[in-house]
Short mmCIF file of N, CA and C in Angstrom, two decimals:
data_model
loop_
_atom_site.label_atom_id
_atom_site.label_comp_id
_atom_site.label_asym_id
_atom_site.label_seq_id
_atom_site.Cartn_x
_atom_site.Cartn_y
_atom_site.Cartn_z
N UNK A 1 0.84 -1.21 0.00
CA UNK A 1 0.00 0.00 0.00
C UNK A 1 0.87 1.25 0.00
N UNK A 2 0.39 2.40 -1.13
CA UNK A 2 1.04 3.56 -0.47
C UNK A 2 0.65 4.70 0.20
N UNK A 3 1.48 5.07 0.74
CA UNK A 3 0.97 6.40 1.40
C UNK A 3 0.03 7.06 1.46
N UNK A 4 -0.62 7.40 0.06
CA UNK A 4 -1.73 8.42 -0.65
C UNK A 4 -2.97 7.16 0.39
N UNK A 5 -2.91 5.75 -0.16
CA UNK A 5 -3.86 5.18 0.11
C UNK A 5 -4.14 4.54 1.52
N UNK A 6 -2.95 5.03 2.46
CA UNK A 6 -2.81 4.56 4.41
C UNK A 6 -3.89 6.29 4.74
N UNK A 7 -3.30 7.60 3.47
CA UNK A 7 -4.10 8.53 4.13
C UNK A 7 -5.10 8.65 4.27
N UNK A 8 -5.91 7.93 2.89
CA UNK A 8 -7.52 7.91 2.54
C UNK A 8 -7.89 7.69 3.55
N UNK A 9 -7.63 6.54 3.67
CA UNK A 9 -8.11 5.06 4.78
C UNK A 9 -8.46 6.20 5.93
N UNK A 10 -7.14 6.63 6.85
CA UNK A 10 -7.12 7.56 8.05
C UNK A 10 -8.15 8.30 7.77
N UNK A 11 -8.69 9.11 6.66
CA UNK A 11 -9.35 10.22 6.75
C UNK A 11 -10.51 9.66 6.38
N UNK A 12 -10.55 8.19 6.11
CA UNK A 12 -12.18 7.70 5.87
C UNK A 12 -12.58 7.33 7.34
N UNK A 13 -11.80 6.79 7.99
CA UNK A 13 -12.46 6.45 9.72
C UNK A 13 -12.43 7.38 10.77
N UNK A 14 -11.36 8.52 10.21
CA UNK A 14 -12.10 9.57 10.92
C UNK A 14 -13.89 10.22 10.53
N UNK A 15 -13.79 10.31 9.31
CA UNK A 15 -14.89 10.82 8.62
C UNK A 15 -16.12 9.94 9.21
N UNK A 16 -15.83 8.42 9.32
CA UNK A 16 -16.85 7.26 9.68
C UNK A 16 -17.00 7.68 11.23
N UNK A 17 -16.09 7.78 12.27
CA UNK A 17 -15.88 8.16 13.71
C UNK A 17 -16.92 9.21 13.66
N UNK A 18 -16.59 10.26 13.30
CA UNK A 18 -17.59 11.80 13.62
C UNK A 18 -18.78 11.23 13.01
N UNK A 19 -19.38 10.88 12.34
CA UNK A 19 -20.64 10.60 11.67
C UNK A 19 -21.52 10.03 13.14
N UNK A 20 -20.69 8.64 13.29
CA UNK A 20 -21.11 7.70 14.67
C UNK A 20 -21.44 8.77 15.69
N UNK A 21 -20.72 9.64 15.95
CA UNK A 21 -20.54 10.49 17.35
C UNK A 21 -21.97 11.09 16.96
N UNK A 22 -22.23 11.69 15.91
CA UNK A 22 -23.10 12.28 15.47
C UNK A 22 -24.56 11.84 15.49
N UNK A 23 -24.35 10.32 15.09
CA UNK A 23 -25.79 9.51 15.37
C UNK A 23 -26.18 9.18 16.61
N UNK A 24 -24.86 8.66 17.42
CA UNK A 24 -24.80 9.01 18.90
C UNK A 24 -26.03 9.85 19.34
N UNK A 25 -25.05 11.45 19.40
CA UNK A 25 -26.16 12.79 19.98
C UNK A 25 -27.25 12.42 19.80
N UNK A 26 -27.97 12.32 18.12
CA UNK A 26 -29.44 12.24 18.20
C UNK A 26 -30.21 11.50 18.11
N UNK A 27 -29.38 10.35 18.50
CA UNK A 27 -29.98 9.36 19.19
C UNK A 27 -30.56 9.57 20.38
N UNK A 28 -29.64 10.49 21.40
CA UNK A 28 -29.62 10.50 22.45
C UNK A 28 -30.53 11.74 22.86
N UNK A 29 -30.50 12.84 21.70
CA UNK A 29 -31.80 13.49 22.10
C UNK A 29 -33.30 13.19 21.59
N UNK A 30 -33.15 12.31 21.16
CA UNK A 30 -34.76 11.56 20.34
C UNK A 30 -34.99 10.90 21.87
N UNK A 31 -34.40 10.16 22.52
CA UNK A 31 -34.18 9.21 23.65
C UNK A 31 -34.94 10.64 25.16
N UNK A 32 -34.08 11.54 24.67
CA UNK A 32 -34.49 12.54 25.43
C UNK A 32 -35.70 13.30 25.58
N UNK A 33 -36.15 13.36 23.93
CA UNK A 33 -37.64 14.15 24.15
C UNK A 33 -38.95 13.03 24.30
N UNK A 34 -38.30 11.62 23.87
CA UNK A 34 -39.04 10.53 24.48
C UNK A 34 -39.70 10.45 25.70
N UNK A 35 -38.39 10.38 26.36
CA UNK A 35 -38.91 10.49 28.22
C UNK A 35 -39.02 11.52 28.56
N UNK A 36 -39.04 13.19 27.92
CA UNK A 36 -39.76 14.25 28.53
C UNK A 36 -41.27 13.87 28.44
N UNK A 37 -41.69 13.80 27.26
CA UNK A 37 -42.94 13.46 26.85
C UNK A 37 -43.87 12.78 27.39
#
């Protein structure tokens, strides 16, 4: 493998990481206005 293609990779599972974090939150505020409700 070279370089160009170890960076993709890095910057595709970061890109995949923040997404997750992201579904996380609103998950967690759907979860939230659930049990206000």
């Amino acid at each position: 493998m070279s370089w160009v293609n170890i960076g993709a990779l890095f910057i595709l599972k970061c890109v995949l990481r923040a997404q997750d974090k992201e579904n996380i939150k609103s998950k967690n505020k759907s979860l939230a206005q659930i049990l206000v409700y």
